Amino acid sequence: TQTLDSSGSTGSITISAPHGDIHIGDSSQLFTSNNVVAQGAGTLGDIHIIAHNLSLDGISKLGTDNAGEQRGGNISIALDGRLTIVGGSFINTGAFGKATSGDLNIQAPDIQLTGKDSQIYTGTITSGNGGHLNLHTDTLQLLNGGKLSGGSSIGFTGTVPSGSGGVITVAGINNPGTAVLIDGTESGIFTNAQNALGSAGTINVLASSLTATNGGALSVTTSGINPSAKGGSINVIATDKIILSN
């Protein structure tokens, strides 16, 4: 759903299949957005999904793009099976205006992101801040370029963003912490401020175990030259072990 050159609010999207599987593929898009030109006062609609399994492939998108002045566009996903994202597909909340981008709340026992540009992210390209990305899962695998990210970067508007990158939090559901595996170049959890005035963001991980190997990384960086462009923080608590290996 979207508004074009209007101050009206967009509708929300709710998909409920508690015992079924939902597949978004072949460059399909499920999203809410409001027009960049209008930047109206309307609220951006949310997306709610309840299912057993959810999968995205083939450069598909599930997201909210907020160009307005009112916060909105949250995404909540509740699964009792697996979330799978492959083939350059992504789930995102973005801020293209003054408002903070929506929050992303995902609960699934098993989450796997595989392949370059397969990601879950929240970010800003203007004065609005990135949102909160909250993952509650017992097993998280980021493989061969799969990533979680929050960022502040120059986008299609050409404006140097002043908003800060988002906050990423990973924690368990049934266990005290998440078993996290990050494997492969460009795989990882990132909050970055690229040529921006805002700060990078924060990563919080409560893990049972954390393994980062073959170039996998946790990273908060800034390439901004303004004093306000600060790097963020990485906070990791592991109840069992942490393994970092090239």
PDB file of C-alpha atoms in Angstrom:
ATOM      1  CA  THR A   1       0.000   0.000   0.000  1.00  0.00           C
ATOM      2  CA  GLN A   2       1.261   3.528  -0.681  1.00  0.00           C
ATOM      3  CA  THR A   3       0.307   7.189  -0.845  1.00  0.00           C
ATOM      4  CA  LEU A   4       1.355   9.343  -3.821  1.00  0.00           C
ATOM      5  CA  ASP A   5       1.632  13.148  -3.427  1.00  0.00           C
ATOM      6  CA  SER A   6      -0.797  12.999  -0.547  1.00  0.00           C
ATOM      7  CA  SER A   7      -0.902  13.744   3.167  1.00  0.00           C
ATOM      8  CA  GLY A   8      -3.096  10.709   3.789  1.00  0.00           C
ATOM      9  CA  SER A   9      -2.098   7.608   5.709  1.00  0.00           C
ATOM     10  CA  THR A  10      -1.340   4.301   4.042  1.00  0.00           C
ATOM     11  CA  GLY A  11      -3.057   1.107   5.087  1.00  0.00           C
ATOM     12  CA  SER A  12      -1.460  -1.680   7.064  1.00  0.00           C
ATOM     13  CA  ILE A  13      -0.891  -5.228   5.808  1.00  0.00           C
ATOM     14  CA  THR A  14      -1.706  -8.300   7.895  1.00  0.00           C
ATOM     15  CA  ILE A  15      -1.096 -11.870   6.721  1.00  0.00           C
ATOM     16  CA  SER A  16      -2.031 -14.688   9.082  1.00  0.00           C
ATOM     17  CA  ALA A  17      -1.308 -18.343   8.306  1.00  0.00           C
ATOM     18  CA  PRO A  18      -0.432 -19.799  11.724  1.00  0.00           C
ATOM     19  CA  HIS A  19      -0.034 -23.355  10.434  1.00  0.00           C
ATOM     20  CA  GLY A  20       1.056 -22.536   6.887  1.00  0.00           C
ATOM     21  CA  ASP A  21       4.072 -21.379   4.920  1.00  0.00           C
ATOM     22  CA  ILE A  22       4.441 -18.011   3.178  1.00  0.00           C
ATOM     23  CA  HIS A  23       6.760 -17.637   0.194  1.00  0.00           C
ATOM     24  CA  ILE A  24       7.723 -14.329  -1.459  1.00  0.00           C
ATOM     25  CA  GLY A  25       9.750 -14.923  -4.616  1.00  0.00           C
ATOM     26  CA  ASP A  26      10.592 -13.986  -8.214  1.00  0.00           C
ATOM     27  CA  SER A  27      11.273 -10.296  -7.439  1.00  0.00           C
ATOM     28  CA  SER A  28       7.929  -9.902  -5.681  1.00  0.00           C
ATOM     29  CA  GLN A  29       7.390  -6.994  -3.293  1.00  0.00           C
ATOM     30  CA  LEU A  30       5.225  -6.684  -0.209  1.00  0.00           C
ATOM     31  CA  PHE A  31       5.560  -3.164   1.186  1.00  0.00           C
ATOM     32  CA  THR A  32       4.051   0.072   2.476  1.00  0.00           C
ATOM     33  CA  SER A  33       5.436   3.463   1.459  1.00  0.00           C
ATOM     34  CA  ASN A  34       4.614   7.147   1.294  1.00  0.00           C
ATOM     35  CA  ASN A  35       5.743   9.438  -1.500  1.00  0.00           C
ATOM     36  CA  VAL A  36       9.162  11.100  -1.263  1.00  0.00           C
ATOM     37  CA  VAL A  37       7.911  14.275  -2.948  1.00  0.00           C
ATOM     38  CA  ALA A  38       4.830  14.767  -0.822  1.00  0.00           C
ATOM     39  CA  GLN A  39       6.415  14.189   2.596  1.00  0.00           C
ATOM     40  CA  GLY A  40       2.931  14.449   4.036  1.00  0.00           C
ATOM     41  CA  ALA A  41       1.625  14.230   7.552  1.00  0.00           C
ATOM     42  CA  GLY A  42       0.031  10.841   7.092  1.00  0.00           C
ATOM     43  CA  THR A  43       1.166   7.777   9.015  1.00  0.00           C
ATOM     44  CA  LEU A  44       2.873   4.892   7.234  1.00  0.00           C
ATOM     45  CA  GLY A  45       1.097   1.560   7.642  1.00  0.00           C
ATOM     46  CA  ASP A  46       2.624  -1.421   9.439  1.00  0.00           C
ATOM     47  CA  ILE A  47       3.172  -4.999   8.246  1.00  0.00           C
ATOM     48  CA  HIS A  48       2.202  -7.980  10.441  1.00  0.00           C
ATOM     49  CA  ILE A  49       2.928 -11.591   9.483  1.00  0.00           C
ATOM     50  CA  ILE A  50       2.072 -14.757  11.409  1.00  0.00           C
ATOM     51  CA  ALA A  51       3.044 -18.116   9.894  1.00  0.00           C
ATOM     52  CA  HIS A  52       4.886 -21.393  10.395  1.00  0.00           C
ATOM     53  CA  ASN A  53       7.664 -20.690   7.871  1.00  0.00           C
ATOM     54  CA  LEU A  54       8.465 -17.565   5.833  1.00  0.00           C
ATOM     55  CA  SER A  55      10.853 -17.567   2.883  1.00  0.00           C
ATOM     56  CA  LEU A  56      12.076 -14.887   0.468  1.00  0.00           C
ATOM     57  CA  ASP A  57      14.128 -15.507  -2.674  1.00  0.00           C
ATOM     58  CA  GLY A  58      14.793 -14.108  -6.137  1.00  0.00           C
ATOM     59  CA  ILE A  59      15.591 -10.489  -5.104  1.00  0.00           C
ATOM     60  CA  SER A  60      12.247 -10.080  -3.364  1.00  0.00           C
ATOM     61  CA  LYS A  61      11.354  -7.394  -0.831  1.00  0.00           C
ATOM     62  CA  LEU A  62       9.305  -7.135   2.333  1.00  0.00           C
ATOM     63  CA  GLY A  63       9.551  -3.620   3.708  1.00  0.00           C
ATOM     64  CA  THR A  64       8.365  -0.165   4.703  1.00  0.00           C
ATOM     65  CA  ASP A  65       9.738   3.094   3.259  1.00  0.00           C
ATOM     66  CA  ASN A  66       8.931   6.194   5.302  1.00  0.00           C
ATOM     67  CA  ALA A  67       9.364   9.582   3.587  1.00  0.00           C
ATOM     68  CA  GLY A  68       6.963  11.373   5.916  1.00  0.00           C
ATOM     69  CA  GLU A  69       7.175  13.233   9.188  1.00  0.00           C
ATOM     70  CA  GLN A  70       5.216  10.752  11.339  1.00  0.00           C
ATOM     71  CA  ARG A  71       6.796   7.603  12.674  1.00  0.00           C
ATOM     72  CA  GLY A  72       5.254   4.390  11.396  1.00  0.00           C
ATOM     73  CA  GLY A  73       5.983   1.481   9.126  1.00  0.00           C
ATOM     74  CA  ASN A  74       6.832  -1.099  11.777  1.00  0.00           C
ATOM     75  CA  ILE A  75       7.223  -4.745  10.748  1.00  0.00           C
ATOM     76  CA  SER A  76       6.382  -7.650  13.053  1.00  0.00           C
ATOM     77  CA  ILE A  77       6.944 -11.277  12.058  1.00  0.00           C
ATOM     78  CA  ALA A  78       6.011 -14.177  14.331  1.00  0.00           C
ATOM     79  CA  LEU A  79       6.912 -17.703  13.175  1.00  0.00           C
ATOM     80  CA  ASP A  80       7.058 -21.041  14.943  1.00  0.00           C
ATOM     81  CA  GLY A  81       9.350 -22.514  12.261  1.00  0.00           C
ATOM     82  CA  ARG A  82      12.023 -20.911  10.062  1.00  0.00           C
ATOM     83  CA  LEU A  83      12.730 -17.593   8.355  1.00  0.00           C
ATOM     84  CA  THR A  84      14.812 -18.106   5.200  1.00  0.00           C
ATOM     85  CA  ILE A  85      16.172 -15.271   3.044  1.00  0.00           C
ATOM     86  CA  VAL A  86      18.267 -16.101  -0.038  1.00  0.00           C
ATOM     87  CA  GLY A  87      19.068 -14.825  -3.525  1.00  0.00           C
ATOM     88  CA  GLY A  88      19.556 -11.152  -2.672  1.00  0.00           C
ATOM     89  CA  SER A  89      16.136 -10.776  -1.057  1.00  0.00           C
ATOM     90  CA  PHE A  90      15.638  -8.530   1.961  1.00  0.00           C
ATOM     91  CA  ILE A  91      13.405  -7.277   4.741  1.00  0.00           C
ATOM     92  CA  ASN A  92      13.799  -3.583   5.572  1.00  0.00           C
ATOM     93  CA  THR A  93      12.493  -0.445   7.229  1.00  0.00           C
ATOM     94  CA  GLY A  94      13.822   2.824   5.824  1.00  0.00           C
ATOM     95  CA  ALA A  95      13.662   6.523   6.716  1.00  0.00           C
ATOM     96  CA  PHE A  96      13.633   8.902   3.747  1.00  0.00           C
ATOM     97  CA  GLY A  97      12.256  11.904   5.658  1.00  0.00           C
ATOM     98  CA  LYS A  98      12.251  13.478   9.110  1.00  0.00           C
ATOM     99  CA  ALA A  99      10.648  10.546  10.894  1.00  0.00           C
ATOM    100  CA  THR A 100      12.531   7.637  12.437  1.00  0.00           C
ATOM    101  CA  SER A 101      12.202   4.498  10.346  1.00  0.00           C
ATOM    102  CA  GLY A 102       9.951   1.747  11.631  1.00  0.00           C
ATOM    103  CA  ASP A 103      11.045  -0.987  13.998  1.00  0.00           C
ATOM    104  CA  LEU A 104      11.604  -4.558  12.835  1.00  0.00           C
ATOM    105  CA  ASN A 105      10.546  -7.234  15.339  1.00  0.00           C
ATOM    106  CA  ILE A 106      11.090 -10.830  14.247  1.00  0.00           C
ATOM    107  CA  GLN A 107      10.556 -13.981  16.294  1.00  0.00           C
ATOM    108  CA  ALA A 108      11.402 -17.376  14.797  1.00  0.00           C
ATOM    109  CA  PRO A 109      13.189 -20.397  16.291  1.00  0.00           C
ATOM    110  CA  ASP A 110      15.477 -20.620  13.243  1.00  0.00           C
ATOM    111  CA  ILE A 111      16.662 -17.747  11.011  1.00  0.00           C
ATOM    112  CA  GLN A 112      18.979 -18.230   8.023  1.00  0.00           C
ATOM    113  CA  LEU A 113      20.217 -15.607   5.550  1.00  0.00           C
ATOM    114  CA  THR A 114      22.355 -16.888   2.694  1.00  0.00           C
ATOM    115  CA  GLY A 115      24.077 -15.137  -0.211  1.00  0.00           C
ATOM    116  CA  LYS A 116      25.287 -11.689  -1.183  1.00  0.00           C
ATOM    117  CA  ASP A 117      22.781  -8.886  -0.466  1.00  0.00           C
ATOM    118  CA  SER A 118      20.434 -11.258   1.390  1.00  0.00           C
ATOM    119  CA  GLN A 119      19.729  -9.182   4.458  1.00  0.00           C
ATOM    120  CA  ILE A 120      17.514  -7.688   7.117  1.00  0.00           C
ATOM    121  CA  TYR A 121      18.165  -4.010   7.679  1.00  0.00           C
ATOM    122  CA  THR A 122      16.944  -0.695   9.031  1.00  0.00           C
ATOM    123  CA  GLY A 123      18.455   2.592   7.990  1.00  0.00           C
ATOM    124  CA  THR A 124      18.219   6.272   7.111  1.00  0.00           C
ATOM    125  CA  ILE A 125      19.320   8.505   4.247  1.00  0.00           C
ATOM    126  CA  THR A 126      18.046  11.771   5.772  1.00  0.00           C
ATOM    127  CA  SER A 127      17.460  13.358   9.186  1.00  0.00           C
ATOM    128  CA  GLY A 128      15.311  10.543  10.536  1.00  0.00           C
ATOM    129  CA  ASN A 129      17.037   7.849  12.588  1.00  0.00           C
ATOM    130  CA  GLY A 130      17.206   4.199  11.687  1.00  0.00           C
ATOM    131  CA  GLY A 131      14.851   1.994  13.678  1.00  0.00           C
ATOM    132  CA  HIS A 132      15.339  -0.928  16.050  1.00  0.00           C
ATOM    133  CA  LEU A 133      15.965  -4.369  14.570  1.00  0.00           C
ATOM    134  CA  ASN A 134      15.031  -6.968  17.192  1.00  0.00           C
ATOM    135  CA  LEU A 135      15.566 -10.664  16.444  1.00  0.00           C
ATOM    136  CA  HIS A 136      14.407 -13.307  18.897  1.00  0.00           C
ATOM    137  CA  THR A 137      15.667 -16.666  17.695  1.00  0.00           C
ATOM    138  CA  ASP A 138      17.427 -19.750  19.030  1.00  0.00           C
ATOM    139  CA  THR A 139      19.538 -20.244  15.884  1.00  0.00           C
ATOM    140  CA  LEU A 140      20.854 -17.474  13.614  1.00  0.00           C
ATOM    141  CA  GLN A 141      22.954 -18.302  10.541  1.00  0.00           C
ATOM    142  CA  LEU A 142      24.429 -15.584   8.313  1.00  0.00           C
ATOM    143  CA  LEU A 143      26.155 -17.352   5.434  1.00  0.00           C
ATOM    144  CA  ASN A 144      28.041 -16.430   2.250  1.00  0.00           C
ATOM    145  CA  GLY A 145      27.205 -12.734   2.449  1.00  0.00           C
ATOM    146  CA  GLY A 146      23.982 -12.867   4.464  1.00  0.00           C
ATOM    147  CA  LYS A 147      23.767  -9.979   6.923  1.00  0.00           C
ATOM    148  CA  LEU A 148      21.895  -7.921   9.473  1.00  0.00           C
ATOM    149  CA  SER A 149      22.541  -4.209   9.094  1.00  0.00           C
ATOM    150  CA  GLY A 150      21.613  -0.753  10.296  1.00  0.00           C
ATOM    151  CA  GLY A 151      23.025   2.332   8.714  1.00  0.00           C
ATOM    152  CA  SER A 152      23.117   6.011   7.899  1.00  0.00           C
ATOM    153  CA  SER A 153      24.226   6.720   4.328  1.00  0.00           C
ATOM    154  CA  ILE A 154      23.774   9.059   1.367  1.00  0.00           C
ATOM    155  CA  GLY A 155      20.909   7.772  -0.767  1.00  0.00           C
ATOM    156  CA  PHE A 156      19.149   8.776  -3.971  1.00  0.00           C
ATOM    157  CA  THR A 157      18.316  12.268  -2.613  1.00  0.00           C
ATOM    158  CA  GLY A 158      22.007  13.184  -2.427  1.00  0.00           C
ATOM    159  CA  THR A 159      21.459  14.648   1.050  1.00  0.00           C
ATOM    160  CA  VAL A 160      24.130  14.016   3.681  1.00  0.00           C
ATOM    161  CA  PRO A 161      22.129  12.226   6.397  1.00  0.00           C
ATOM    162  CA  SER A 162      22.158  13.494   9.969  1.00  0.00           C
ATOM    163  CA  GLY A 163      20.141  10.643  11.481  1.00  0.00           C
ATOM    164  CA  SER A 164      21.855   7.819  13.333  1.00  0.00           C
ATOM    165  CA  GLY A 165      21.968   4.209  12.208  1.00  0.00           C
ATOM    166  CA  GLY A 166      19.667   1.723  13.894  1.00  0.00           C
ATOM    167  CA  VAL A 167      20.040  -0.520  16.914  1.00  0.00           C
ATOM    168  CA  ILE A 168      20.348  -4.278  16.292  1.00  0.00           C
ATOM    169  CA  THR A 169      19.508  -6.700  19.111  1.00  0.00           C
ATOM    170  CA  VAL A 170      19.726 -10.507  18.912  1.00  0.00           C
ATOM    171  CA  ALA A 171      18.452 -12.710  21.746  1.00  0.00           C
ATOM    172  CA  GLY A 172      17.011 -16.192  22.269  1.00  0.00           C
ATOM    173  CA  ILE A 173      13.439 -17.440  22.544  1.00  0.00           C
ATOM    174  CA  ASN A 174      13.478 -20.745  24.416  1.00  0.00           C
ATOM    175  CA  ASN A 175      17.141 -20.564  25.393  1.00  0.00           C
ATOM    176  CA  PRO A 176      19.052 -17.929  27.373  1.00  0.00           C
ATOM    177  CA  GLY A 177      20.883 -16.907  24.198  1.00  0.00           C
ATOM    178  CA  THR A 178      21.097 -17.489  20.464  1.00  0.00           C
ATOM    179  CA  ALA A 179      23.474 -19.898  18.707  1.00  0.00           C
ATOM    180  CA  VAL A 180      24.970 -17.475  16.163  1.00  0.00           C
ATOM    181  CA  LEU A 181      27.010 -18.618  13.140  1.00  0.00           C
ATOM    182  CA  ILE A 182      28.540 -16.000  10.816  1.00  0.00           C
ATOM    183  CA  ASP A 183      30.416 -17.668   7.965  1.00  0.00           C
ATOM    184  CA  GLY A 184      31.862 -16.129   4.813  1.00  0.00           C
ATOM    185  CA  THR A 185      33.102 -12.830   3.411  1.00  0.00           C
ATOM    186  CA  GLU A 186      30.599  -9.968   3.776  1.00  0.00           C
ATOM    187  CA  SER A 187      28.524 -12.053   6.195  1.00  0.00           C
ATOM    188  CA  GLY A 188      27.820 -10.440   9.517  1.00  0.00           C
ATOM    189  CA  ILE A 189      26.077  -7.879  11.681  1.00  0.00           C
ATOM    190  CA  PHE A 190      26.840  -4.276  10.745  1.00  0.00           C
ATOM    191  CA  THR A 191      25.849  -0.744  11.756  1.00  0.00           C
ATOM    192  CA  ASN A 192      27.624   1.847   9.629  1.00  0.00           C
ATOM    193  CA  ALA A 193      27.600   5.613   9.079  1.00  0.00           C
ATOM    194  CA  GLN A 194      28.847   6.156   5.516  1.00  0.00           C
ATOM    195  CA  ASN A 195      29.760   9.777   4.626  1.00  0.00           C
ATOM    196  CA  ALA A 196      27.160  10.835   7.181  1.00  0.00           C
ATOM    197  CA  LEU A 197      26.713  13.263  10.060  1.00  0.00           C
ATOM    198  CA  GLY A 198      24.923  10.724  12.259  1.00  0.00           C
ATOM    199  CA  SER A 199      26.377   8.050  14.498  1.00  0.00           C
ATOM    200  CA  ALA A 200      26.724   4.459  13.346  1.00  0.00           C
ATOM    201  CA  GLY A 201      24.410   2.610  15.728  1.00  0.00           C
ATOM    202  CA  THR A 202      24.630  -0.222  18.239  1.00  0.00           C
ATOM    203  CA  ILE A 203      24.821  -4.029  18.123  1.00  0.00           C
ATOM    204  CA  ASN A 204      23.629  -6.087  21.100  1.00  0.00           C
ATOM    205  CA  VAL A 205      23.961  -9.891  21.035  1.00  0.00           C
ATOM    206  CA  LEU A 206      22.925 -12.234  23.831  1.00  0.00           C
ATOM    207  CA  ALA A 207      24.284 -15.562  22.614  1.00  0.00           C
ATOM    208  CA  SER A 208      24.645 -19.102  23.841  1.00  0.00           C
ATOM    209  CA  SER A 209      27.510 -19.321  21.345  1.00  0.00           C
ATOM    210  CA  LEU A 210      28.940 -16.978  18.714  1.00  0.00           C
ATOM    211  CA  THR A 211      31.098 -18.240  15.849  1.00  0.00           C
ATOM    212  CA  ALA A 212      32.481 -15.876  13.175  1.00  0.00           C
ATOM    213  CA  THR A 213      34.673 -17.527  10.570  1.00  0.00           C
ATOM    214  CA  ASN A 214      35.982 -17.198   6.993  1.00  0.00           C
ATOM    215  CA  GLY A 215      35.659 -13.417   7.001  1.00  0.00           C
ATOM    216  CA  GLY A 216      32.394 -13.192   8.954  1.00  0.00           C
ATOM    217  CA  ALA A 217      32.239 -10.080  11.119  1.00  0.00           C
ATOM    218  CA  LEU A 218      30.498  -7.867  13.641  1.00  0.00           C
ATOM    219  CA  SER A 219      31.260  -4.250  12.797  1.00  0.00           C
ATOM    220  CA  VAL A 220      30.314  -0.653  13.665  1.00  0.00           C
ATOM    221  CA  THR A 221      32.109   1.928  11.514  1.00  0.00           C
ATOM    222  CA  THR A 222      31.899   5.539  10.395  1.00  0.00           C
ATOM    223  CA  SER A 223      33.447   7.303   7.413  1.00  0.00           C
ATOM    224  CA  GLY A 224      32.009  10.710   8.305  1.00  0.00           C
ATOM    225  CA  ILE A 225      34.401  13.564   9.137  1.00  0.00           C
ATOM    226  CA  ASN A 226      32.024  15.558  11.351  1.00  0.00           C
ATOM    227  CA  PRO A 227      32.461  15.075  15.147  1.00  0.00           C
ATOM    228  CA  SER A 228      28.845  13.935  15.330  1.00  0.00           C
ATOM    229  CA  ALA A 229      29.632  11.008  13.000  1.00  0.00           C
ATOM    230  CA  LYS A 230      30.632   8.601  15.739  1.00  0.00           C
ATOM    231  CA  GLY A 231      31.166   4.887  15.564  1.00  0.00           C
ATOM    232  CA  GLY A 232      28.758   2.777  17.541  1.00  0.00           C
ATOM    233  CA  SER A 233      29.057   0.043  20.155  1.00  0.00           C
ATOM    234  CA  ILE A 234      29.174  -3.757  20.030  1.00  0.00           C
ATOM    235  CA  ASN A 235      27.934  -5.565  23.136  1.00  0.00           C
ATOM    236  CA  VAL A 236      28.183  -9.360  23.157  1.00  0.00           C
ATOM    237  CA  ILE A 237      27.335 -11.686  26.044  1.00  0.00           C
ATOM    238  CA  ALA A 238      27.851 -15.403  25.420  1.00  0.00           C
ATOM    239  CA  THR A 239      26.852 -18.024  27.983  1.00  0.00           C
ATOM    240  CA  ASP A 240      28.970 -20.764  26.359  1.00  0.00           C
ATOM    241  CA  LYS A 241      31.671 -19.721  23.883  1.00  0.00           C
ATOM    242  CA  ILE A 242      32.893 -17.177  21.331  1.00  0.00           C
ATOM    243  CA  ILE A 243      34.975 -18.380  18.377  1.00  0.00           C
ATOM    244  CA  LEU A 244      36.600 -15.909  15.956  1.00  0.00           C
ATOM    245  CA  SER A 245      38.551 -17.472  13.111  1.00  0.00           C
ATOM    246  CA  ASN A 246      39.735 -16.596   9.611  1.00  0.00           C
TER     247      ASN A 246
END
